[in-house]
Coordinates of C-alpha atoms in Angstrom, one line a residue:
M1 CA -33.8 10.7 -21.2
S2 CA -34.9 12.2 -17.9
P3 CA -32.3 13.9 -15.6
A4 CA -32.6 11.0 -13.2
A5 CA -31.8 8.5 -15.9
A6 CA -28.8 10.5 -17.0
V7 CA -27.4 10.5 -13.6
E8 CA -27.7 6.7 -13.4
V9 CA -25.4 6.1 -16.3
Q10 CA -22.7 8.4 -15.2
P11 CA -19.4 6.5 -14.5
D12 CA -18.5 6.3 -10.9
D13 CA -15.2 5.3 -9.3
S14 CA -16.1 6.3 -5.7
H15 CA -16.3 2.6 -4.6
V16 CA -12.6 2.1 -5.4
D17 CA -11.3 4.0 -2.4
Q18 CA -13.8 2.1 -0.2
E19 CA -12.5 -1.2 -1.6
I20 CA -8.9 -0.2 -0.8
A21 CA -9.9 1.0 2.7
A22 CA -11.5 -2.4 3.3
C23 CA -8.2 -4.1 2.4
L24 CA -6.3 -2.0 5.0
S25 CA -8.0 -3.7 7.9
V26 CA -6.2 -4.7 11.1
D27 CA -8.5 -7.7 11.5
A28 CA -8.7 -8.9 7.9
P29 CA -5.8 -7.5 5.9
R30 CA -5.9 -8.2 2.2
S31 CA -3.4 -7.4 -0.6
F32 CA -4.6 -5.8 -3.7
F33 CA -3.7 -4.6 -7.2
L34 CA -5.3 -1.3 -8.2
F35 CA -5.6 -0.8 -12.0
A36 CA -5.5 2.9 -12.7
G37 CA -5.2 4.1 -16.3
A38 CA -4.0 7.5 -17.4
G39 CA -5.7 10.4 -15.7
S40 CA -7.7 8.2 -13.3
G41 CA -6.4 9.8 -10.1
K42 CA -4.1 7.1 -9.0
T43 CA -2.1 9.4 -6.7
R44 CA -5.2 10.7 -5.2
S45 CA -6.4 7.2 -4.3
L46 CA -2.9 6.4 -2.9
V47 CA -3.1 9.5 -0.7
T48 CA -6.7 8.7 0.3
A49 CA -5.6 5.2 1.4
L50 CA -2.7 6.6 3.4
Q51 CA -5.0 9.1 5.1
H52 CA -7.4 6.2 6.0
I53 CA -4.4 4.5 7.6
Q54 CA -3.6 7.7 9.5
K55 CA -7.1 7.8 10.9
T56 CA -7.5 4.1 11.7
M57 CA -4.1 2.6 12.4
S58 CA -1.8 5.4 13.8
D59 CA -2.1 4.3 17.5
R60 CA -1.5 0.6 16.6
L61 CA 1.6 1.5 14.5
R62 CA 3.1 3.7 17.2
M63 CA 2.5 1.1 19.8
K64 CA 4.4 -1.6 17.8
G65 CA 7.1 0.8 16.5
Q66 CA 5.9 0.2 12.9
R67 CA 5.5 2.4 9.8
V68 CA 3.7 2.2 6.6
A69 CA 6.1 2.0 3.6
V70 CA 5.4 3.6 0.2
I71 CA 7.6 3.0 -2.8
T72 CA 7.6 5.7 -5.4
F73 CA 9.3 5.9 -8.8
T74 CA 11.0 9.3 -8.4
N75 CA 12.2 11.6 -5.6
A76 CA 9.7 14.2 -6.9
A77 CA 6.8 11.8 -6.5
S78 CA 8.1 10.9 -3.0
D79 CA 8.2 14.6 -2.0
E80 CA 4.7 15.2 -3.4
I81 CA 3.2 12.4 -1.3
K82 CA 5.0 13.4 1.8
S83 CA 3.7 16.9 1.5
R84 CA 0.1 15.8 1.0
L85 CA 0.4 13.7 4.2
L86 CA 1.9 16.7 6.1
F87 CA 5.2 14.8 6.5
D88 CA 3.7 12.2 8.9
P89 CA 6.7 10.2 10.3
L90 CA 4.4 7.1 10.4
I91 CA 4.4 7.1 6.6
E92 CA 7.8 6.2 5.1
V93 CA 7.9 7.2 1.5
R94 CA 11.0 6.2 -0.5
T95 CA 12.2 5.4 -4.0
I96 CA 12.8 1.7 -4.8
H97 CA 16.5 2.0 -4.4
S98 CA 16.3 3.8 -1.1
F99 CA 13.7 1.4 0.3
S100 CA 15.8 -1.6 -0.8
W101 CA 18.9 -0.3 0.9
S102 CA 16.9 0.4 4.1
L103 CA 16.3 -3.4 4.3
I104 CA 19.8 -4.6 3.7
E105 CA 22.0 -1.9 5.1
G106 CA 24.4 -3.3 7.7
L107 CA 24.1 -7.0 6.5
N108 CA 27.8 -6.8 5.6
N109 CA 28.7 -10.5 5.9
D110 CA 25.6 -11.6 3.9
I111 CA 26.3 -8.9 1.2
R112 CA 30.0 -10.1 1.0
E113 CA 29.0 -13.7 0.5
W114 CA 26.5 -12.8 -2.2
L115 CA 29.0 -10.6 -4.0
K116 CA 31.6 -13.5 -3.9
G117 CA 29.1 -15.7 -5.9
D118 CA 27.9 -12.9 -8.2
L119 CA 31.4 -11.7 -9.1
A120 CA 32.6 -15.3 -9.6
E121 CA 29.7 -16.0 -12.0
D122 CA 30.4 -12.8 -13.9
I123 CA 34.1 -13.6 -14.3
A124 CA 33.4 -17.1 -15.5
A125 CA 30.9 -15.8 -18.1
L126 CA 33.3 -13.2 -19.3
K127 CA 36.2 -15.7 -19.6
A128 CA 33.9 -18.0 -21.6
E129 CA 33.0 -15.2 -23.9
E130 CA 36.7 -14.2 -24.3
A131 CA 37.7 -17.8 -25.1
K132 CA 35.2 -17.8 -27.9
G133 CA 35.7 -14.2 -29.1
R134 CA 38.4 -12.7 -31.4
K135 CA 41.5 -11.3 -29.7
G136 CA 42.6 -7.7 -30.1
T137 CA 39.2 -6.3 -30.8
K138 CA 37.7 -3.5 -28.8
A139 CA 35.2 -6.0 -27.3
S140 CA 38.0 -8.2 -26.3
V141 CA 39.9 -5.4 -24.6
T142 CA 36.7 -4.4 -22.8
R143 CA 36.1 -8.0 -21.6
I144 CA 39.7 -8.4 -20.3
G145 CA 39.4 -5.1 -18.5
K146 CA 36.2 -6.2 -16.8
I147 CA 37.7 -9.6 -15.9
E148 CA 40.7 -7.8 -14.2
S149 CA 38.6 -5.2 -12.4
K150 CA 36.0 -7.8 -11.1
S151 CA 38.9 -10.1 -10.1
R152 CA 40.5 -7.2 -8.1
R153 CA 37.1 -6.5 -6.5
L154 CA 36.6 -10.2 -5.6
Q155 CA 40.1 -10.3 -4.0
N156 CA 39.4 -7.1 -2.1
L157 CA 36.1 -8.3 -0.6
P158 CA 37.6 -9.7 2.7
N159 CA 39.1 -6.3 3.4
I160 CA 35.8 -4.5 3.3
K161 CA 34.2 -4.2 6.7
R162 CA 31.2 -2.1 5.8
F163 CA 29.4 -1.7 2.5
T164 CA 28.1 1.7 1.5
Y165 CA 25.5 2.9 -1.0
S166 CA 23.8 6.2 -2.0
P167 CA 20.5 6.1 -3.9
V168 CA 21.5 9.3 -5.7
G169 CA 25.3 9.2 -5.6
D170 CA 27.9 7.8 -8.0
N171 CA 28.9 4.9 -5.7
R172 CA 32.4 4.6 -6.9
G173 CA 34.4 3.5 -3.8
R174 CA 35.8 0.0 -3.3
D175 CA 33.2 -0.5 -0.6
A176 CA 30.3 0.9 -2.6
L177 CA 27.4 -1.1 -4.1
N178 CA 25.9 0.0 -7.4
H179 CA 22.1 0.5 -8.0
A180 CA 21.6 -2.8 -9.7
E181 CA 23.4 -4.8 -7.0
V182 CA 21.2 -3.3 -4.3
L183 CA 18.0 -4.4 -6.0
K184 CA 19.4 -7.9 -6.7
L185 CA 20.6 -8.3 -3.1
T186 CA 17.3 -7.2 -1.6
A187 CA 15.3 -9.5 -3.9
H188 CA 17.7 -12.4 -3.2
F189 CA 17.5 -11.9 0.6
L190 CA 13.7 -11.7 0.6
R191 CA 13.4 -14.9 -1.4
T192 CA 15.9 -16.9 0.5
K193 CA 15.8 -15.6 4.0
P194 CA 12.6 -16.1 6.0
A195 CA 14.1 -13.8 8.6
M196 CA 14.2 -11.0 6.1
Q197 CA 10.6 -11.5 5.3
S198 CA 9.7 -11.2 9.0
I199 CA 11.8 -8.1 9.3
L200 CA 9.9 -6.5 6.4
A201 CA 6.5 -7.3 7.8
G202 CA 7.6 -6.4 11.3
R203 CA 8.7 -2.9 10.2
H204 CA 6.1 -2.3 7.6
P205 CA 2.8 -4.2 7.9
V206 CA 1.5 -2.3 4.9
L207 CA 3.7 -1.8 1.8
L208 CA 2.2 0.2 -1.1
I209 CA 4.0 0.4 -4.5
D210 CA 3.3 3.2 -6.9
E211 CA 4.0 2.7 -10.6
S212 CA 4.3 -1.0 -9.9
Q213 CA 4.4 -1.8 -13.6
D214 CA 7.9 -0.2 -13.7
T215 CA 9.2 -1.6 -10.5
N216 CA 12.1 -4.1 -10.8
K217 CA 10.6 -7.5 -11.6
H218 CA 13.0 -9.5 -9.3
L219 CA 12.0 -7.3 -6.3
V220 CA 8.3 -7.5 -7.1
E221 CA 8.5 -11.3 -7.3
A222 CA 10.3 -11.4 -4.0
L223 CA 7.7 -9.2 -2.4
F224 CA 5.0 -11.5 -3.8
A225 CA 6.8 -14.4 -2.1
A226 CA 7.0 -12.6 1.2
Q227 CA 3.3 -11.7 1.1
A228 CA 2.3 -15.3 0.4
S229 CA 4.3 -16.4 3.5
L230 CA 2.9 -13.7 5.8
K231 CA -0.6 -13.0 4.5
S232 CA -2.0 -12.1 8.0
K233 CA 1.0 -9.8 8.7
L234 CA 1.7 -8.0 5.4
V235 CA -0.6 -6.1 3.1
L236 CA 1.0 -5.6 -0.3
G237 CA -0.8 -2.9 -2.4
L238 CA 0.3 -2.4 -6.0
L239 CA -0.9 0.5 -8.0
G240 CA -0.4 0.9 -11.8
D241 CA -1.2 0.2 -15.4
M242 CA 0.7 -2.1 -17.6
M243 CA 0.0 0.1 -20.6
Q244 CA 2.0 2.8 -18.9
R245 CA 5.1 0.6 -18.4
I246 CA 8.1 2.3 -20.1
Y247 CA 11.0 0.5 -18.5
S248 CA 12.1 -3.0 -19.5
D249 CA 13.0 -4.4 -16.1
G250 CA 9.4 -4.4 -14.9
K251 CA 7.4 -7.6 -14.3
D252 CA 5.6 -8.9 -17.4
G253 CA 1.9 -9.4 -17.1
L254 CA 1.7 -7.8 -13.7
G255 CA -1.9 -7.8 -12.5
T256 CA -3.1 -10.5 -14.8
D257 CA -2.1 -13.6 -12.7
L258 CA -2.7 -12.5 -9.2
P259 CA -3.3 -14.8 -6.2
A260 CA -7.0 -15.7 -5.9
D261 CA -7.4 -13.9 -2.6
W262 CA -6.2 -10.5 -3.8
A263 CA -8.6 -7.7 -4.4
R264 CA -8.7 -6.1 -7.8
P265 CA -10.2 -2.6 -7.6
N266 CA -10.4 -0.9 -11.0
K267 CA -10.6 2.8 -11.8
V268 CA -12.2 3.4 -15.2
I269 CA -12.7 7.2 -15.3
N270 CA -10.2 9.4 -17.0
H271 CA -10.5 12.8 -15.3
R272 CA -7.6 14.4 -17.2
C273 CA -8.1 14.0 -21.0
P274 CA -10.9 15.4 -23.3
K275 CA -13.2 12.9 -24.8
R276 CA -11.5 12.8 -28.2
V277 CA -8.1 11.9 -26.6
V278 CA -9.7 9.2 -24.4
S279 CA -11.4 7.6 -27.5
L280 CA -8.0 7.6 -29.2
I281 CA -6.0 6.0 -26.4
N282 CA -8.9 3.4 -25.9
R283 CA -8.6 2.5 -29.5
V284 CA -4.8 2.2 -29.4
R285 CA -4.8 -0.1 -26.4
S286 CA -7.8 -2.2 -27.5
T287 CA -5.4 -4.7 -29.2
T288 CA -3.3 -5.0 -26.1
D289 CA -5.8 -5.5 -23.3
K290 CA -9.5 -5.1 -22.5
Q291 CA -9.2 -2.0 -20.3
H292 CA -11.5 0.8 -21.5
Q293 CA -11.7 4.2 -19.9
E294 CA -14.7 6.5 -19.7
T295 CA -15.0 10.3 -19.3
P296 CA -17.3 12.4 -17.2
A297 CA -20.2 14.0 -19.0
A298 CA -18.7 17.4 -18.4
A299 CA -15.4 16.6 -20.1
P300 CA -14.6 18.8 -23.1
E301 CA -14.6 17.3 -26.6
G302 CA -11.0 18.2 -27.3
V303 CA -9.0 18.4 -30.6
V304 CA -6.6 15.8 -32.0
R305 CA -4.6 16.1 -35.2
F306 CA -2.1 13.7 -36.7
F307 CA 0.6 15.2 -38.9
I308 CA 2.6 12.9 -41.2
L309 CA 5.8 14.4 -42.7
P310 CA 8.6 12.8 -44.7
S311 CA 11.7 11.8 -42.8
E312 CA 13.9 13.9 -45.0
T313 CA 12.0 17.1 -44.2
Q314 CA 14.3 20.0 -44.0
N315 CA 14.3 22.4 -41.0
K316 CA 12.0 20.3 -38.8
P317 CA 11.8 23.0 -36.1
N318 CA 10.3 25.4 -38.7
E319 CA 7.7 22.7 -39.7
E320 CA 6.8 22.2 -36.1
G321 CA 6.3 25.9 -35.7
A322 CA 3.9 25.8 -38.6
I323 CA 2.1 23.0 -37.0
R324 CA 1.7 25.0 -33.8
A325 CA 0.2 27.8 -35.8
Y326 CA -2.2 25.4 -37.5
M327 CA -3.2 24.1 -34.1
A328 CA -3.8 27.6 -32.8
E329 CA -6.2 28.1 -35.7
V330 CA -8.2 24.8 -35.5
T331 CA -8.5 25.0 -31.7
G332 CA -9.0 28.7 -31.4
D333 CA -6.4 28.6 -28.7
V334 CA -3.7 31.3 -29.4
N335 CA -1.4 29.8 -26.8
W336 CA -0.5 27.1 -29.4
S337 CA 1.5 29.9 -31.1
Q338 CA 3.7 30.3 -28.0
P339 CA 6.3 27.5 -27.9
R340 CA 6.7 27.6 -24.1
A341 CA 2.9 27.2 -23.7
V342 CA 3.1 23.8 -25.6
K343 CA 4.6 20.7 -24.0
T344 CA 6.6 19.0 -26.6
L345 CA 7.4 15.3 -26.0
T346 CA 10.1 13.4 -27.7
L347 CA 11.0 9.8 -28.0
E348 CA 14.4 10.0 -26.4
H349 CA 16.4 12.3 -24.2
R350 CA 19.1 12.9 -26.8
M351 CA 16.5 14.1 -29.2
A352 CA 15.3 16.7 -26.7
A353 CA 18.9 17.7 -25.9
S354 CA 19.7 18.2 -29.5
R355 CA 16.7 20.4 -30.1
L356 CA 17.3 22.4 -27.0
G357 CA 21.0 22.9 -27.7
F358 CA 22.8 20.9 -25.0
L359 CA 23.5 17.6 -26.7
E360 CA 27.3 17.5 -26.0
A361 CA 27.1 18.1 -22.3
F362 CA 24.0 15.8 -21.9
S363 CA 25.3 12.8 -23.8
A364 CA 28.6 12.8 -22.0
L365 CA 27.0 12.3 -18.6
Y366 CA 23.9 10.3 -19.7
D367 CA 25.9 7.7 -21.5
Y368 CA 27.8 6.8 -18.3
E369 CA 25.3 4.3 -17.0
S370 CA 26.5 4.4 -13.4
W371 CA 25.6 8.0 -13.1
R372 CA 22.3 8.0 -15.2
T373 CA 19.9 7.8 -12.3
S374 CA 21.4 10.6 -10.2
F375 CA 22.1 12.7 -13.3
L376 CA 18.4 12.6 -14.5
E377 CA 17.3 13.4 -11.0
G378 CA 19.6 16.5 -11.0
S379 CA 21.6 15.3 -8.0
L380 CA 24.9 14.5 -9.7
P381 CA 27.7 16.5 -8.0
V382 CA 29.7 17.0 -11.3
F383 CA 26.7 18.6 -12.9
R384 CA 25.4 20.4 -9.8
F385 CA 28.7 22.2 -9.4
F386 CA 28.0 24.1 -12.6
S387 CA 24.2 24.3 -12.5
E388 CA 23.7 25.2 -8.8
L389 CA 26.9 27.1 -8.1
V390 CA 28.8 28.5 -11.1
L391 CA 25.7 29.4 -13.1
P392 CA 23.9 31.3 -10.3
L393 CA 27.2 33.0 -9.4
M394 CA 27.7 34.3 -12.9
K395 CA 24.0 35.3 -13.3
A396 CA 24.3 37.2 -10.0
R397 CA 27.4 39.0 -11.3
T398 CA 25.7 39.9 -14.5
A399 CA 22.7 41.2 -12.6
K400 CA 25.0 43.1 -10.2
D401 CA 23.3 41.4 -7.3
R402 CA 26.1 41.9 -4.7
F403 CA 24.1 40.1 -2.0
A404 CA 23.6 37.0 -4.0
V405 CA 27.3 36.9 -5.0
A406 CA 28.3 37.4 -1.3
R407 CA 26.0 34.6 -0.2
I408 CA 27.3 32.1 -2.7
M409 CA 31.0 33.0 -2.1
K410 CA 30.7 32.9 1.7
T411 CA 29.0 29.5 1.6
H412 CA 31.2 27.9 -1.1
S413 CA 34.5 29.7 -1.5
P414 CA 37.5 28.5 0.5
L415 CA 38.9 32.0 0.2
L416 CA 36.0 33.3 2.3
S417 CA 35.6 30.5 4.7
A418 CA 35.5 31.2 8.5
G419 CA 39.0 30.1 8.8
A420 CA 40.3 32.2 6.0
L421 CA 38.5 35.3 7.3
K422 CA 39.9 34.7 10.7
Q423 CA 43.5 34.4 9.4
S424 CA 43.2 37.5 7.2
E425 CA 44.9 40.6 8.5
D426 CA 42.8 42.8 6.3
T427 CA 39.3 41.6 5.5
R428 CA 38.6 44.5 3.1
T429 CA 41.7 43.7 1.1
L430 CA 40.8 40.0 0.9
L431 CA 37.3 40.8 -0.3
A432 CA 38.7 43.1 -2.9
E433 CA 41.1 40.4 -4.1
V434 CA 38.2 37.9 -4.4
D435 CA 36.2 40.5 -6.4
G436 CA 39.2 41.0 -8.7
L437 CA 39.3 37.2 -9.3
L438 CA 35.6 37.2 -10.2
V439 CA 36.2 40.0 -12.6
K440 CA 38.9 37.9 -14.3
L441 CA 36.5 34.9 -14.4
E442 CA 33.9 37.1 -16.1
R443 CA 36.4 37.9 -18.8
L444 CA 36.1 34.3 -20.1
W445 CA 32.8 35.5 -21.6
D446 CA 34.2 38.7 -23.2
D447 CA 33.3 39.5 -26.8
N448 CA 30.3 37.2 -26.5
G449 CA 32.6 34.3 -25.8
D450 CA 31.4 30.9 -24.7
P451 CA 34.1 29.2 -22.7
S452 CA 34.2 25.5 -22.3
L453 CA 33.3 24.0 -18.9
L454 CA 36.9 22.9 -18.6
Q455 CA 38.2 26.5 -19.0
V456 CA 35.8 27.7 -16.3
L457 CA 36.7 24.8 -14.0
Q458 CA 40.4 25.3 -14.4
F459 CA 40.2 29.0 -13.7
I460 CA 38.2 28.3 -10.5
A461 CA 40.6 25.6 -9.5
K462 CA 43.7 27.7 -10.1
F463 CA 42.6 30.4 -7.8
N464 CA 40.7 28.2 -5.3
L465 CA 37.6 30.3 -5.9
L466 CA 35.0 27.6 -5.1
Q467 CA 35.1 24.2 -3.4
L468 CA 35.3 21.5 -6.1
P469 CA 33.5 18.1 -6.0
D470 CA 36.0 15.3 -5.5
A471 CA 35.4 14.0 -9.0
L472 CA 36.4 17.3 -10.6
V473 CA 39.5 18.0 -8.6
V474 CA 42.0 16.2 -10.8
H475 CA 40.3 17.7 -13.9
G476 CA 40.6 21.1 -12.5
S477 CA 44.3 20.7 -11.8
G478 CA 45.1 19.6 -15.3
E479 CA 46.6 16.3 -14.1
I480 CA 44.0 14.0 -15.6
E481 CA 46.3 12.6 -18.2
A482 CA 48.9 11.5 -15.6
A483 CA 46.2 10.2 -13.3
G484 CA 44.6 8.2 -16.1
A485 CA 48.0 6.6 -17.0
A486 CA 48.6 5.7 -13.4
S487 CA 45.2 4.2 -12.7
S488 CA 45.3 2.0 -15.8
A489 CA 48.1 0.0 -14.2
A490 CA 46.9 -0.4 -10.6
D491 CA 43.3 0.7 -10.3
E492 CA 41.7 -1.2 -7.4
E493 CA 38.2 -0.1 -8.3
E494 CA 35.9 -1.4 -11.1
D495 CA 36.6 -0.3 -14.6
R496 CA 33.6 2.1 -14.4
Q497 CA 36.1 4.4 -12.7
S498 CA 38.1 5.0 -15.9
E499 CA 34.8 5.3 -17.8
R500 CA 33.8 7.9 -15.3
D501 CA 36.9 10.0 -16.1
L502 CA 36.2 9.7 -19.8
A503 CA 32.7 10.9 -19.2
I504 CA 33.8 13.9 -17.3
Q505 CA 36.4 14.8 -19.9
A506 CA 33.7 14.7 -22.6
F507 CA 31.4 16.7 -20.5
L508 CA 34.0 19.4 -19.8
K509 CA 34.6 19.9 -23.5
A510 CA 31.0 21.3 -23.9
P511 CA 30.5 25.0 -23.8
F512 CA 29.2 26.6 -20.6
S513 CA 26.2 27.9 -22.4
Q514 CA 24.7 24.4 -22.4
I515 CA 24.4 24.3 -18.6
E516 CA 21.3 26.5 -18.2
P517 CA 19.0 24.9 -20.8
M518 CA 20.1 21.4 -19.5
A519 CA 19.3 22.4 -15.9
E520 CA 15.8 23.6 -17.0
Y521 CA 15.3 20.4 -18.9
L522 CA 16.2 18.2 -16.0
A523 CA 14.0 20.2 -13.7
G524 CA 11.1 19.7 -16.0
K525 CA 10.8 23.4 -16.9
A526 CA 11.7 23.1 -20.6
R527 CA 9.2 22.9 -23.3
F528 CA 10.6 19.6 -24.4
D529 CA 10.5 16.4 -22.4
T530 CA 10.3 12.7 -22.8
H531 CA 7.9 10.0 -21.8
Q532 CA 10.0 9.2 -18.7
G533 CA 10.0 12.8 -17.6
V534 CA 6.2 13.4 -17.8
K535 CA 4.7 10.1 -16.5
G536 CA 2.0 11.2 -14.1
L537 CA 2.0 14.8 -15.3
E538 CA -0.5 16.7 -17.5
F539 CA -0.5 19.7 -19.8
D540 CA -3.1 21.8 -21.6
R541 CA -1.4 21.5 -25.0
V542 CA 0.8 18.6 -26.0
M543 CA 2.8 18.0 -29.2
V544 CA 4.4 14.6 -29.6
I545 CA 7.4 14.4 -32.0
M546 CA 7.8 10.9 -33.4
D547 CA 11.1 10.6 -35.4
D548 CA 12.9 7.3 -35.5
T549 CA 15.7 8.6 -37.5
E550 CA 16.6 11.4 -35.1
A551 CA 16.0 9.3 -32.0
R552 CA 18.1 6.3 -33.2
G553 CA 16.4 4.1 -30.7
F554 CA 16.1 0.3 -30.8
L555 CA 13.5 -0.4 -28.2
F556 CA 10.9 2.1 -29.5
K557 CA 10.1 2.6 -33.2
Y558 CA 7.1 4.4 -34.5
E559 CA 7.6 3.1 -38.0
D560 CA 7.0 -0.4 -36.5
L561 CA 3.9 0.8 -34.6
F562 CA 2.3 2.4 -37.7
G563 CA 2.1 -0.8 -39.8
G564 CA 5.8 -1.5 -40.1
K565 CA 5.5 -4.7 -38.1
A566 CA 2.6 -6.9 -36.9
A567 CA 0.9 -6.3 -33.5
G568 CA 2.5 -8.3 -30.8
E569 CA 6.1 -7.7 -31.9
R570 CA 8.3 -6.4 -29.1
T571 CA 9.0 -2.9 -30.6
V572 CA 5.3 -2.5 -31.6
E573 CA 4.0 -3.2 -28.1
A574 CA 6.8 -1.1 -26.4
T575 CA 6.1 1.8 -28.8
K576 CA 2.4 1.5 -28.3
R577 CA 2.8 2.0 -24.6
L578 CA 5.0 5.0 -25.3
F579 CA 2.3 6.4 -27.6
Y580 CA -0.3 5.9 -24.9
V581 CA 1.8 7.6 -22.2
T582 CA 2.6 10.6 -24.3
A583 CA -0.9 11.1 -25.9
S584 CA -2.6 10.8 -22.5
R585 CA -0.8 13.8 -21.1
A586 CA -3.1 16.2 -23.0
K587 CA -5.9 18.0 -21.1
E588 CA -7.3 20.1 -24.0
S589 CA -5.6 19.4 -27.4
L590 CA -3.1 17.1 -28.9
A591 CA -0.8 17.3 -32.0
L592 CA 0.9 14.1 -33.0
V593 CA 3.8 14.7 -35.5
A594 CA 5.2 11.6 -37.3
Y595 CA 8.3 11.8 -39.6
S596 CA 8.3 8.7 -41.8
T597 CA 10.0 7.1 -44.8
A598 CA 6.5 6.0 -45.9
P599 CA 3.9 8.7 -45.1
D600 CA 1.2 7.1 -47.3
R601 CA 1.5 3.7 -45.6
I602 CA 1.2 5.3 -42.2
R603 CA -2.0 7.2 -43.3
T604 CA -3.5 4.0 -44.7
F605 CA -2.7 2.1 -41.5
V606 CA -4.1 4.5 -38.9
L607 CA -7.3 5.0 -40.9
A608 CA -7.7 1.2 -41.2
Q609 CA -7.2 0.9 -37.4
G610 CA -9.8 3.6 -36.8
W611 CA -7.4 5.8 -34.8
F612 CA -8.2 8.9 -36.7
D613 CA -10.8 10.4 -39.0
P614 CA -9.6 11.5 -42.5
K615 CA -10.1 15.2 -41.5
E616 CA -7.7 14.7 -38.5
I617 CA -4.8 13.6 -40.7
V618 CA -2.6 16.4 -42.1
M619 CA 0.0 15.5 -44.7
D620 CA 1.1 19.0 -45.6
V621 CA 0.4 21.8 -43.1
H622 CA 1.1 24.5 -45.6
T623 CA -1.8 23.5 -48.0
Q624 CA -4.5 23.2 -45.3

């Protein structure tokens, strides 16, 4: 083949950005769905589209007081896009919850009326369940508690003048909406109020949604309805890939049943993964849809190995160390021998927390659903008090960094506030007293001790060393038992308030040593992560740990994927998407580790499916 002929067959996605730019026309606006598989440069196309808007529509937007809206999945993604666009105020980048609240904030009467109906429906459903259920059981007690709390909230609605909400807060006040309510309200208003649709289009003539496959289905459907009513005034651009859907509340079949006048640009090149990984993920998704990715000619070949071990394997971390050594040998990449140079992906957060040694602290906060979003984003005040205040303070003390200690204490200690310093007759004596308290605090770690979070908190509270978050005040004072008894009789807030206190109590029982590794994990700096944490990211060396027994999940099961159930079953398709997301993070080499109750069956299945060659499957790493 001549060089010219070789160039002709090279895959080319350059037309995609041009197709999107054509949709973003003032004279002929057109909505679109961009299919962008793993490693295809979806974010780059999103930024390119926004830069096109900056060049061609800025004057028009300013003249009409409008802004382009971009919905992202995480705050980190939002910050990344903002920085690439040089923080242009004409481009409003928000998470889904933040964007939804921006539309409905201040509509207090409408919100109140919706809540009346929603709470009444919930109460009626709970009463019906209670009438059919057994009395005296834990489920019955829970139902009765919810009926009482929702009834109190319903009765209190007329007294609320203004509803509040924080996309990253715990939203626990009587006037606060929770995350799910904000999404439901926004979707309902967009579907039922033409004025809300006009407000949306008037503010944002262009709305682009990143990771649209995981965007709440009710809101997506409402946005489709708004776009259908205002085609000449609203461009709706969805970017995503259904194979990378990992949350259950996304819209099923998104992108397959679009309006006839929508554009359907398609990115087919995977710029991230080596050829062997792309051929694997193509094969895996071939039974789900017809999307097929290609690789540039210059892409490396890459190395993939599939390790199958019995579920009852003893000392799994040691086995995984042996696997890393094996990968270092077969790839010639010595970095495989360094645990921190390998990104290890697990099925579930608890699995990573267990292996990294902070399961107790993590589970306590993660299991409290009302806090889950803010906790995983690292913005939960209860956690940040320890991770961003106490931990840096103690590390600064250990490092004898007097300047860092002084900075923290002057900013966060009531003892050294401007008012306290002004009232002090002898500043030197006050500083010496504070230093003496810090010395006593350090003694909690004497003799290699590992105090509980509660011990640390109560010492700090006793001497007023640091300003406590509101949620920790009663726990620091030691009065939580009395407060819990009182609130059980006349708590005006939802029952999630008492659940909150139980979550905090469980969290405070954990040792302080769990804070640092948990902070690293939530910041994405740990060697372990989950599919949720790495969506959109890439790593040179990836190890995927597949262990149903340890993960104890019910939505994802690798045993089902590998021949345990037929294709099309719910857990099979959900786990296949998870497999696709995790495997497609690898830039150079990939190790897949499956713990199974039936290793031979799994080997037979993956060979029959053509996912791996026999030489790529390792049943016993020690005999290779």
